[in-house]
Amino acid sequence: MSPTVPRRILPVIVLSQFAGTSLWFAVNAVMPDLQRDWGLPAAALATLTSAVQLGFVAGTLVFALLMLADRFAPARVFLACSLAGAACNAATLAADGRLDVLLGLRFAVGFLLAGVYPVGMKIAASWYRERLGAVMGVLIGALVLGTALPHGLRALAGNGGGAALSIGGLPAWQSVVICVSLLAAAGGIATALLVPTHPAAGRAARITPKALGLIWSDRRLRASVFGYFGHMWELYAFVVLVPVILATRLAGGAVSAAAFWAIAAGFAGCVGGGLLARRLGSAQVAWAQLAVSAACCLAAPLMLVAPLPLFIGWLLLWGATVSGDSPQFSTLTAQNAPPAAVGSVLTFSNCIGFAISVVSIELFVRAAQVWPLALVLPWLAVGPVLGLWMLRPLVGRR
């Protein structure tokens, strides 16, 4: 890291990324309340989550094709999207149970997150070129914590913290939604005020469809990208199903509290994986974490009926490894793509990966409503196992 980088830059970006990405699963965390108060069907969990994912895919393509983070100062783009995303999230309270309105709002939140998560990465990359791998671990770890945060807030509201979270006499779950929106807005403002554009920041290369061909034709690039696809099959389905899994053993606020810790464990996986990658290489770390998360999927029938401490330990290990390989897949893809096509490859691989997550979310959430979790969860291992197979050309190489 260059000594000329102001010390405040990384903490501000990390905290802002954490704040902004808390919008991602804000509605998921309060879904039991929405189902109780608004009578939403059980299938709404998958549908609303998929709307966010599809919005993110669309937003990523639009932002990349229009090069918005190059036409305008990235911190300003981050600010605008954080504020607009916070407003769309807060508007959930006015939906009054109308699923079509909720779907539109969640799609909009996902679209605007394309101006938060990738743009935050772009800002960090411009300031931290020399230690980007380690910085990526912290940044994606912040995203994981942001994903977990709404569950933590709901747990607080349900365990004697309702008064502290209450805003204007609103019910606790509505206050959680407002708190997440305020936090996201604050993150955008902090970035705009405290993170200047890097003096040497250059314009990104235009997105080219030729990158889609490279993803398949280049052996090493194909290995990293398809390994990432296997990871995405599992990741978001796990995040969505964690409260469902925990509800088989816990109740009330304990479900939200445990969901927070299970998802937040991914922060340790991201940061720890980044440190290990400096010694072992990104491919080895990604392979090991993907293998452990696959094992956690396959162990589900045993762990679901295991003693409670072992059950919780299983979910914490799963949460740490299912997210922990994310920074390494990003690093591998950036390393293996031709320099002139890195932006295009990352954009297209992210879009395809999130589209895969939509399929897996819809499939596994709906399957969990029909069959026991012990029969459903092991099938999450299909993605990681295929990912491990595809990663073989990179394992043993740095």
Tab-separated table of C-alpha atoms in Angstrom:
chain	number	residue	atom	x	y	z
A	1	MET	CA	0.000	0.000	0.000
A	2	SER	CA	1.340	3.388	-0.951
A	3	PRO	CA	2.251	5.581	2.057
A	4	THR	CA	0.512	8.509	0.342
A	5	VAL	CA	-2.913	6.909	0.781
A	6	PRO	CA	-4.782	8.756	3.566
A	7	ARG	CA	-5.359	6.471	6.530
A	8	ARG	CA	-9.087	7.143	6.547
A	9	ILE	CA	-9.703	5.795	3.026
A	10	LEU	CA	-9.917	2.053	3.725
A	11	PRO	CA	-11.982	2.287	6.954
A	12	VAL	CA	-14.459	4.640	5.286
A	13	ILE	CA	-14.835	2.423	2.206
A	14	VAL	CA	-15.215	-0.710	4.341
A	15	LEU	CA	-17.816	0.846	6.649
A	16	SER	CA	-19.696	2.383	3.725
A	17	GLN	CA	-19.707	-0.954	1.883
A	18	PHE	CA	-21.029	-2.598	5.041
A	19	ALA	CA	-23.721	0.064	5.393
A	20	GLY	CA	-24.817	0.066	1.764
A	21	THR	CA	-25.003	-3.675	1.310
A	22	SER	CA	-27.188	-4.028	4.409
A	23	LEU	CA	-30.018	-3.158	1.999
A	24	TRP	CA	-29.558	-6.486	0.197
A	25	PHE	CA	-31.427	-8.739	2.625
A	26	ALA	CA	-33.291	-6.162	4.714
A	27	VAL	CA	-36.681	-7.576	3.746
A	28	ASN	CA	-35.555	-11.189	4.186
A	29	ALA	CA	-34.707	-10.485	7.822
A	30	VAL	CA	-38.243	-9.282	8.568
A	31	MET	CA	-40.030	-11.776	6.299
A	32	PRO	CA	-41.713	-13.598	9.231
A	33	ASP	CA	-43.206	-10.245	10.272
A	34	LEU	CA	-44.393	-9.486	6.734
A	35	GLN	CA	-45.973	-12.919	6.470
A	36	ARG	CA	-47.687	-12.401	9.809
A	37	ASP	CA	-48.871	-8.787	9.324
A	38	TRP	CA	-49.481	-8.753	5.575
A	39	GLY	CA	-50.309	-12.377	4.914
A	40	LEU	CA	-47.558	-12.855	2.331
A	41	PRO	CA	-47.289	-16.428	1.017
A	42	ALA	CA	-44.338	-18.626	1.896
A	43	ALA	CA	-43.170	-18.445	-1.737
A	44	ALA	CA	-42.659	-14.683	-1.355
A	45	LEU	CA	-39.291	-15.353	0.299
A	46	ALA	CA	-37.851	-16.769	-2.925
A	47	THR	CA	-39.661	-14.331	-5.212
A	48	LEU	CA	-38.562	-11.174	-3.399
A	49	THR	CA	-34.980	-12.384	-3.046
A	50	SER	CA	-34.838	-13.243	-6.739
A	51	ALA	CA	-36.112	-9.758	-7.572
A	52	VAL	CA	-33.102	-8.230	-5.796
A	53	GLN	CA	-30.709	-10.576	-7.591
A	54	LEU	CA	-32.227	-9.843	-11.007
A	55	GLY	CA	-32.136	-6.123	-10.270
A	56	PHE	CA	-28.454	-6.411	-9.464
A	57	VAL	CA	-27.775	-8.273	-12.731
A	58	ALA	CA	-29.609	-5.600	-14.729
A	59	GLY	CA	-27.939	-2.780	-12.828
A	60	THR	CA	-24.468	-4.231	-13.244
A	61	LEU	CA	-24.913	-4.448	-17.019
A	62	VAL	CA	-26.364	-0.945	-17.314
A	63	PHE	CA	-23.705	0.667	-15.126
A	64	ALA	CA	-20.931	-1.134	-17.000
A	65	LEU	CA	-22.244	-0.473	-20.506
A	66	LEU	CA	-22.867	3.212	-19.776
A	67	MET	CA	-19.558	3.442	-17.838
A	68	LEU	CA	-21.303	5.549	-15.196
A	69	ALA	CA	-18.458	5.206	-12.664
A	70	ASP	CA	-16.130	6.666	-15.328
A	71	ARG	CA	-18.399	9.427	-16.577
A	72	PHE	CA	-18.992	10.649	-13.021
A	73	ALA	CA	-16.889	10.613	-9.854
A	74	PRO	CA	-17.277	7.085	-8.365
A	75	ALA	CA	-17.916	8.460	-4.878
A	76	ARG	CA	-20.802	10.535	-6.274
A	77	VAL	CA	-22.258	7.480	-7.997
A	78	PHE	CA	-21.910	5.577	-4.716
A	79	LEU	CA	-23.707	8.412	-2.888
A	80	ALA	CA	-26.584	8.662	-5.361
A	81	CYS	CA	-27.173	4.920	-5.376
A	82	SER	CA	-26.923	4.637	-1.592
A	83	LEU	CA	-29.493	7.394	-1.089
A	84	ALA	CA	-31.859	6.067	-3.762
A	85	GLY	CA	-31.491	2.491	-2.520
A	86	ALA	CA	-32.193	3.628	1.046
A	87	ALA	CA	-35.339	5.421	-0.141
A	88	CYS	CA	-36.578	2.352	-2.048
A	89	ASN	CA	-35.933	0.166	0.977
A	90	ALA	CA	-37.784	2.555	3.302
A	91	ALA	CA	-40.699	2.626	0.850
A	92	THR	CA	-41.306	-1.015	1.795
A	93	LEU	CA	-43.370	0.308	4.676
A	94	ALA	CA	-45.828	1.888	2.231
A	95	ALA	CA	-46.338	-1.315	0.218
A	96	ASP	CA	-49.071	-2.438	2.629
A	97	GLY	CA	-48.758	-6.067	1.653
A	98	ARG	CA	-48.977	-5.588	-2.132
A	99	LEU	CA	-46.592	-8.151	-3.539
A	100	ASP	CA	-46.293	-6.402	-6.908
A	101	VAL	CA	-45.160	-3.193	-5.205
A	102	LEU	CA	-42.700	-5.101	-3.034
A	103	LEU	CA	-41.281	-6.849	-6.095
A	104	GLY	CA	-40.748	-3.527	-7.859
A	105	LEU	CA	-39.063	-2.006	-4.823
A	106	ARG	CA	-36.755	-4.994	-4.298
A	107	PHE	CA	-35.790	-5.009	-7.979
A	108	ALA	CA	-34.966	-1.299	-7.680
A	109	VAL	CA	-32.853	-1.915	-4.577
A	110	GLY	CA	-30.924	-4.632	-6.427
A	111	PHE	CA	-30.438	-2.358	-9.447
A	112	LEU	CA	-29.082	0.434	-7.250
A	113	LEU	CA	-26.782	-1.933	-5.362
A	114	ALA	CA	-24.877	-2.180	-8.651
A	115	GLY	CA	-23.775	1.375	-7.893
A	116	VAL	CA	-22.695	0.439	-4.366
A	117	TYR	CA	-20.912	-2.936	-4.308
A	118	PRO	CA	-18.963	-2.862	-7.628
A	119	VAL	CA	-18.365	0.895	-7.426
A	120	GLY	CA	-17.007	0.525	-3.898
A	121	MET	CA	-14.624	-2.106	-5.263
A	122	LYS	CA	-13.561	0.250	-8.052
A	123	ILE	CA	-12.824	3.015	-5.549
A	124	ALA	CA	-10.760	0.645	-3.402
A	125	ALA	CA	-8.875	-0.712	-6.422
A	126	SER	CA	-7.856	2.796	-7.461
A	127	TRP	CA	-6.298	3.485	-4.053
A	128	TYR	CA	-4.907	0.038	-3.147
A	129	ARG	CA	-3.268	-1.536	-6.177
A	130	GLU	CA	-0.337	-3.148	-4.375
A	131	ARG	CA	-2.317	-5.127	-1.783
A	132	LEU	CA	-5.618	-5.469	-3.589
A	133	GLY	CA	-6.055	-9.159	-2.675
A	134	ALA	CA	-6.018	-8.451	1.061
A	135	VAL	CA	-8.187	-5.360	0.625
A	136	MET	CA	-10.688	-7.392	-1.415
A	137	GLY	CA	-10.961	-9.847	1.470
A	138	VAL	CA	-11.881	-7.054	3.871
A	139	LEU	CA	-14.287	-5.395	1.430
A	140	ILE	CA	-16.191	-8.560	0.561
A	141	GLY	CA	-16.141	-9.400	4.259
A	142	ALA	CA	-17.862	-6.049	4.845
A	143	LEU	CA	-20.490	-7.043	2.274
A	144	VAL	CA	-21.067	-10.272	4.206
A	145	LEU	CA	-21.491	-8.346	7.459
A	146	GLY	CA	-23.888	-5.986	5.718
A	147	THR	CA	-25.891	-8.984	4.544
A	148	ALA	CA	-26.072	-10.290	8.115
A	149	LEU	CA	-26.858	-6.947	9.773
A	150	PRO	CA	-30.669	-6.877	9.296
A	151	HIS	CA	-30.915	-10.239	11.056
A	152	GLY	CA	-28.897	-8.803	13.940
A	153	LEU	CA	-31.167	-5.768	14.175
A	154	ARG	CA	-34.269	-7.939	14.175
A	155	ALA	CA	-32.749	-10.095	16.919
A	156	LEU	CA	-32.088	-6.966	18.957
A	157	ALA	CA	-35.659	-5.809	18.465
A	158	GLY	CA	-36.971	-9.198	19.536
A	159	ASN	CA	-34.780	-9.562	22.631
A	160	GLY	CA	-35.548	-6.535	24.703
A	161	GLY	CA	-34.080	-4.048	22.262
A	162	GLY	CA	-37.358	-3.095	20.632
A	163	ALA	CA	-37.564	0.195	22.500
A	164	ALA	CA	-34.063	1.168	21.440
A	165	LEU	CA	-34.892	0.460	17.804
A	166	SER	CA	-38.370	1.930	17.806
A	167	ILE	CA	-38.712	4.980	15.553
A	168	GLY	CA	-41.767	7.188	15.984
A	169	GLY	CA	-43.749	4.420	17.633
A	170	LEU	CA	-43.409	2.114	14.612
A	171	PRO	CA	-43.462	-1.659	15.145
A	172	ALA	CA	-40.024	-3.140	15.696
A	173	TRP	CA	-39.762	-4.720	12.220
A	174	GLN	CA	-40.596	-1.429	10.521
A	175	SER	CA	-37.976	0.292	12.645
A	176	VAL	CA	-35.440	-2.299	11.475
A	177	VAL	CA	-36.195	-1.406	7.849
A	178	ILE	CA	-35.813	2.316	8.599
A	179	CYS	CA	-32.573	1.773	10.530
A	180	VAL	CA	-31.070	-0.127	7.593
A	181	SER	CA	-32.090	2.672	5.218
A	182	LEU	CA	-30.574	5.351	7.447
A	183	LEU	CA	-27.357	3.369	7.748
A	184	ALA	CA	-27.081	2.952	3.973
A	185	ALA	CA	-27.650	6.653	3.415
A	186	ALA	CA	-24.996	7.500	6.012
A	187	GLY	CA	-22.506	5.223	4.231
A	188	GLY	CA	-23.080	6.994	0.944
A	189	ILE	CA	-22.637	10.413	2.532
A	190	ALA	CA	-19.437	9.342	4.308
A	191	THR	CA	-17.902	8.092	1.046
A	192	ALA	CA	-18.821	11.258	-0.834
A	193	LEU	CA	-17.372	13.510	1.876
A	194	LEU	CA	-14.279	11.571	2.913
A	195	VAL	CA	-13.082	9.564	-0.114
A	196	PRO	CA	-11.728	11.676	-2.981
A	197	THR	CA	-11.118	10.376	-6.486
A	198	HIS	CA	-7.613	8.950	-6.819
A	199	PRO	CA	-5.392	11.421	-8.723
A	200	ALA	CA	-4.163	8.694	-11.074
A	201	ALA	CA	-7.486	6.904	-11.555
A	202	GLY	CA	-7.986	6.041	-15.194
A	203	ARG	CA	-11.009	5.174	-17.265
A	204	ALA	CA	-12.027	1.548	-17.469
A	205	ALA	CA	-11.991	-0.205	-20.820
A	206	ARG	CA	-15.332	-0.464	-22.593
A	207	ILE	CA	-17.293	-3.636	-22.037
A	208	THR	CA	-16.882	-5.989	-24.970
A	209	PRO	CA	-19.041	-9.064	-25.719
A	210	LYS	CA	-15.858	-10.879	-26.841
A	211	ALA	CA	-15.174	-11.482	-23.151
A	212	LEU	CA	-17.973	-14.072	-23.129
A	213	GLY	CA	-15.956	-16.133	-25.595
A	214	LEU	CA	-12.808	-15.785	-23.506
A	215	ILE	CA	-14.609	-17.170	-20.467
A	216	TRP	CA	-15.041	-20.457	-22.302
A	217	SER	CA	-12.024	-20.636	-24.600
A	218	ASP	CA	-9.217	-19.758	-22.158
A	219	ARG	CA	-8.491	-22.825	-20.006
A	220	ARG	CA	-7.273	-21.040	-16.882
A	221	LEU	CA	-9.915	-18.327	-17.067
A	222	ARG	CA	-12.601	-20.970	-17.596
A	223	ALA	CA	-11.388	-22.749	-14.454
A	224	SER	CA	-11.700	-19.678	-12.215
A	225	VAL	CA	-15.000	-18.434	-13.668
A	226	PHE	CA	-16.762	-21.800	-13.607
A	227	GLY	CA	-15.453	-22.403	-10.109
A	228	TYR	CA	-17.131	-19.111	-9.195
A	229	PHE	CA	-20.367	-20.246	-10.842
A	230	GLY	CA	-20.391	-23.349	-8.644
A	231	HIS	CA	-19.831	-21.141	-5.613
A	232	MET	CA	-22.774	-18.903	-6.589
A	233	TRP	CA	-25.108	-21.896	-6.893
A	234	GLU	CA	-24.639	-22.449	-3.166
A	235	LEU	CA	-23.952	-19.022	-1.653
A	236	TYR	CA	-27.210	-17.086	-1.841
A	237	ALA	CA	-29.423	-20.126	-1.426
A	238	PHE	CA	-27.571	-20.713	1.853
A	239	VAL	CA	-28.060	-17.098	2.965
A	240	VAL	CA	-31.796	-17.260	2.245
A	241	LEU	CA	-32.273	-20.675	3.878
A	242	VAL	CA	-30.293	-20.007	7.071
A	243	PRO	CA	-33.336	-18.725	9.038
A	244	VAL	CA	-35.392	-21.671	7.745
A	245	ILE	CA	-32.713	-24.107	8.899
A	246	LEU	CA	-32.405	-22.439	12.299
A	247	ALA	CA	-36.182	-22.410	12.800
A	248	THR	CA	-36.050	-26.214	13.013
A	249	ARG	CA	-34.162	-25.906	16.317
A	250	LEU	CA	-34.698	-22.368	17.630
A	251	ALA	CA	-37.561	-19.896	17.950
A	252	GLY	CA	-38.263	-16.164	18.081
A	253	GLY	CA	-35.379	-13.735	18.332
A	254	ALA	CA	-32.921	-16.596	18.752
A	255	VAL	CA	-33.421	-17.488	15.073
A	256	SER	CA	-32.461	-13.980	13.936
A	257	ALA	CA	-29.499	-13.813	16.321
A	258	ALA	CA	-28.132	-17.154	15.170
A	259	ALA	CA	-28.775	-16.213	11.508
A	260	PHE	CA	-26.705	-13.070	12.020
A	261	TRP	CA	-23.747	-15.034	13.373
A	262	ALA	CA	-23.988	-17.808	10.777
A	263	ILE	CA	-23.906	-15.323	7.886
A	264	ALA	CA	-21.451	-12.945	9.582
A	265	ALA	CA	-18.998	-15.845	10.011
A	266	GLY	CA	-18.256	-15.233	6.341
A	267	PHE	CA	-16.326	-12.114	7.353
A	268	ALA	CA	-13.759	-14.307	9.125
A	269	GLY	CA	-13.677	-16.590	6.092
A	270	CYS	CA	-13.045	-13.689	3.711
A	271	VAL	CA	-10.359	-11.991	5.798
A	272	GLY	CA	-8.704	-15.221	6.906
A	273	GLY	CA	-8.764	-16.555	3.366
A	274	GLY	CA	-7.131	-13.375	2.117
A	275	LEU	CA	-4.287	-13.777	4.596
A	276	LEU	CA	-3.794	-17.452	3.732
A	277	ALA	CA	-3.820	-16.687	0.022
A	278	ARG	CA	-0.636	-14.659	0.430
A	279	ARG	CA	1.169	-17.870	1.446
A	280	LEU	CA	-0.780	-20.588	-0.356
A	281	GLY	CA	-2.190	-18.837	-3.396
A	282	SER	CA	-5.796	-17.920	-4.187
A	283	ALA	CA	-6.558	-21.149	-6.048
A	284	GLN	CA	-5.622	-23.360	-3.096
A	285	VAL	CA	-7.620	-21.271	-0.641
A	286	ALA	CA	-10.681	-21.114	-2.908
A	287	TRP	CA	-10.496	-24.876	-3.513
A	288	ALA	CA	-10.209	-25.673	0.207
A	289	GLN	CA	-13.078	-23.412	1.241
A	290	LEU	CA	-15.300	-24.664	-1.577
A	291	ALA	CA	-14.544	-28.261	-0.538
A	292	VAL	CA	-15.444	-27.563	3.103
A	293	SER	CA	-18.703	-25.820	2.176
A	294	ALA	CA	-19.593	-28.766	-0.101
A	295	ALA	CA	-18.947	-31.109	2.837
A	296	CYS	CA	-21.249	-28.968	4.993
A	297	CYS	CA	-24.021	-29.386	2.401
A	298	LEU	CA	-23.594	-33.149	2.345
A	299	ALA	CA	-23.473	-33.344	6.147
A	300	ALA	CA	-26.864	-31.627	6.495
A	301	PRO	CA	-28.935	-34.788	7.193
A	302	LEU	CA	-26.689	-35.609	10.167
A	303	MET	CA	-26.214	-32.049	11.425
A	304	LEU	CA	-29.909	-31.169	11.416
A	305	VAL	CA	-30.461	-33.707	14.211
A	306	ALA	CA	-27.096	-33.282	15.936
A	307	PRO	CA	-26.761	-31.852	19.483
A	308	LEU	CA	-27.376	-28.104	19.452
A	309	PRO	CA	-23.704	-27.007	19.928
A	310	LEU	CA	-22.623	-29.210	17.011
A	311	PHE	CA	-25.554	-27.942	14.928
A	312	ILE	CA	-24.544	-24.311	15.560
A	313	GLY	CA	-20.870	-25.073	14.909
A	314	TRP	CA	-21.804	-26.675	11.587
A	315	LEU	CA	-23.684	-23.548	10.489
A	316	LEU	CA	-20.832	-21.270	11.573
A	317	LEU	CA	-18.313	-23.340	9.601
A	318	TRP	CA	-20.634	-23.403	6.609
A	319	GLY	CA	-21.172	-19.641	6.820
A	320	ALA	CA	-17.434	-18.975	7.031
A	321	THR	CA	-16.538	-21.096	4.011
A	322	VAL	CA	-19.534	-20.448	1.759
A	323	SER	CA	-18.604	-16.753	1.634
A	324	GLY	CA	-14.882	-16.962	2.354
A	325	ASP	CA	-13.899	-18.021	-1.144
A	326	SER	CA	-15.610	-15.053	-2.822
A	327	PRO	CA	-12.564	-12.705	-2.735
A	328	GLN	CA	-10.325	-15.462	-4.069
A	329	PHE	CA	-12.565	-16.148	-7.054
A	330	SER	CA	-12.570	-12.430	-7.889
A	331	THR	CA	-8.785	-12.367	-7.586
A	332	LEU	CA	-8.335	-15.482	-9.737
A	333	THR	CA	-10.595	-14.154	-12.467
A	334	ALA	CA	-8.787	-10.798	-12.507
A	335	GLN	CA	-5.415	-12.568	-12.637
A	336	ASN	CA	-6.333	-14.980	-15.430
A	337	ALA	CA	-8.233	-12.590	-17.697
A	338	PRO	CA	-6.275	-10.659	-20.363
A	339	PRO	CA	-5.480	-7.187	-18.918
A	340	ALA	CA	-7.543	-5.376	-21.567
A	341	ALA	CA	-10.601	-7.545	-20.843
A	342	VAL	CA	-10.559	-7.758	-17.031
A	343	GLY	CA	-13.495	-5.372	-16.590
A	344	SER	CA	-15.596	-7.152	-19.207
A	345	VAL	CA	-14.844	-10.607	-17.835
A	346	LEU	CA	-15.643	-9.592	-14.255
A	347	THR	CA	-18.876	-7.891	-15.337
A	348	PHE	CA	-20.156	-10.828	-17.365
A	349	SER	CA	-19.064	-13.461	-14.853
A	350	ASN	CA	-20.760	-11.562	-12.015
A	351	CYS	CA	-23.968	-11.219	-14.030
A	352	ILE	CA	-24.031	-14.908	-14.930
A	353	GLY	CA	-23.176	-15.862	-11.353
A	354	PHE	CA	-26.039	-13.817	-9.905
A	355	ALA	CA	-28.412	-15.210	-12.539
A	356	ILE	CA	-27.394	-18.696	-11.369
A	357	SER	CA	-28.181	-17.612	-7.806
A	358	VAL	CA	-31.736	-16.715	-8.885
A	359	VAL	CA	-32.256	-20.257	-10.187
A	360	SER	CA	-30.858	-21.857	-7.036
A	361	ILE	CA	-32.855	-19.587	-4.693
A	362	GLU	CA	-36.122	-20.306	-6.483
A	363	LEU	CA	-35.384	-24.020	-6.665
A	364	PHE	CA	-34.236	-24.590	-3.086
A	365	VAL	CA	-36.662	-22.299	-1.260
A	366	ARG	CA	-39.600	-23.875	-3.065
A	367	ALA	CA	-38.198	-27.377	-2.589
A	368	ALA	CA	-37.847	-26.712	1.153
A	369	GLN	CA	-41.601	-26.050	1.294
A	370	VAL	CA	-42.343	-29.486	-0.129
A	371	TRP	CA	-39.610	-31.815	1.142
A	372	PRO	CA	-37.646	-32.084	4.418
A	373	LEU	CA	-34.480	-30.015	4.612
A	374	ALA	CA	-32.474	-33.196	5.111
A	375	LEU	CA	-33.368	-34.178	1.547
A	376	VAL	CA	-33.017	-30.688	0.041
A	377	LEU	CA	-29.792	-29.259	1.470
A	378	PRO	CA	-27.339	-31.900	0.184
A	379	TRP	CA	-28.241	-30.895	-3.378
A	380	LEU	CA	-26.622	-27.520	-2.731
A	381	ALA	CA	-23.336	-29.420	-3.003
A	382	VAL	CA	-23.859	-29.878	-6.753
A	383	GLY	CA	-22.492	-26.393	-7.466
A	384	PRO	CA	-19.397	-26.631	-5.246
A	385	VAL	CA	-18.553	-30.133	-6.509
A	386	LEU	CA	-18.700	-28.966	-10.134
A	387	GLY	CA	-16.700	-25.898	-9.123
A	388	LEU	CA	-14.011	-28.076	-7.565
A	389	TRP	CA	-13.824	-30.124	-10.758
A	390	MET	CA	-13.409	-26.992	-12.880
A	391	LEU	CA	-10.741	-25.538	-10.562
A	392	ARG	CA	-8.362	-28.459	-11.112
A	393	PRO	CA	-6.162	-26.643	-13.702
A	394	LEU	CA	-5.371	-23.937	-11.128
A	395	VAL	CA	-4.797	-26.023	-8.007
A	396	GLY	CA	-1.118	-26.300	-7.195
A	397	ARG	CA	-0.315	-23.141	-9.140
A	398	ARG	CA	0.042	-19.648	-7.790
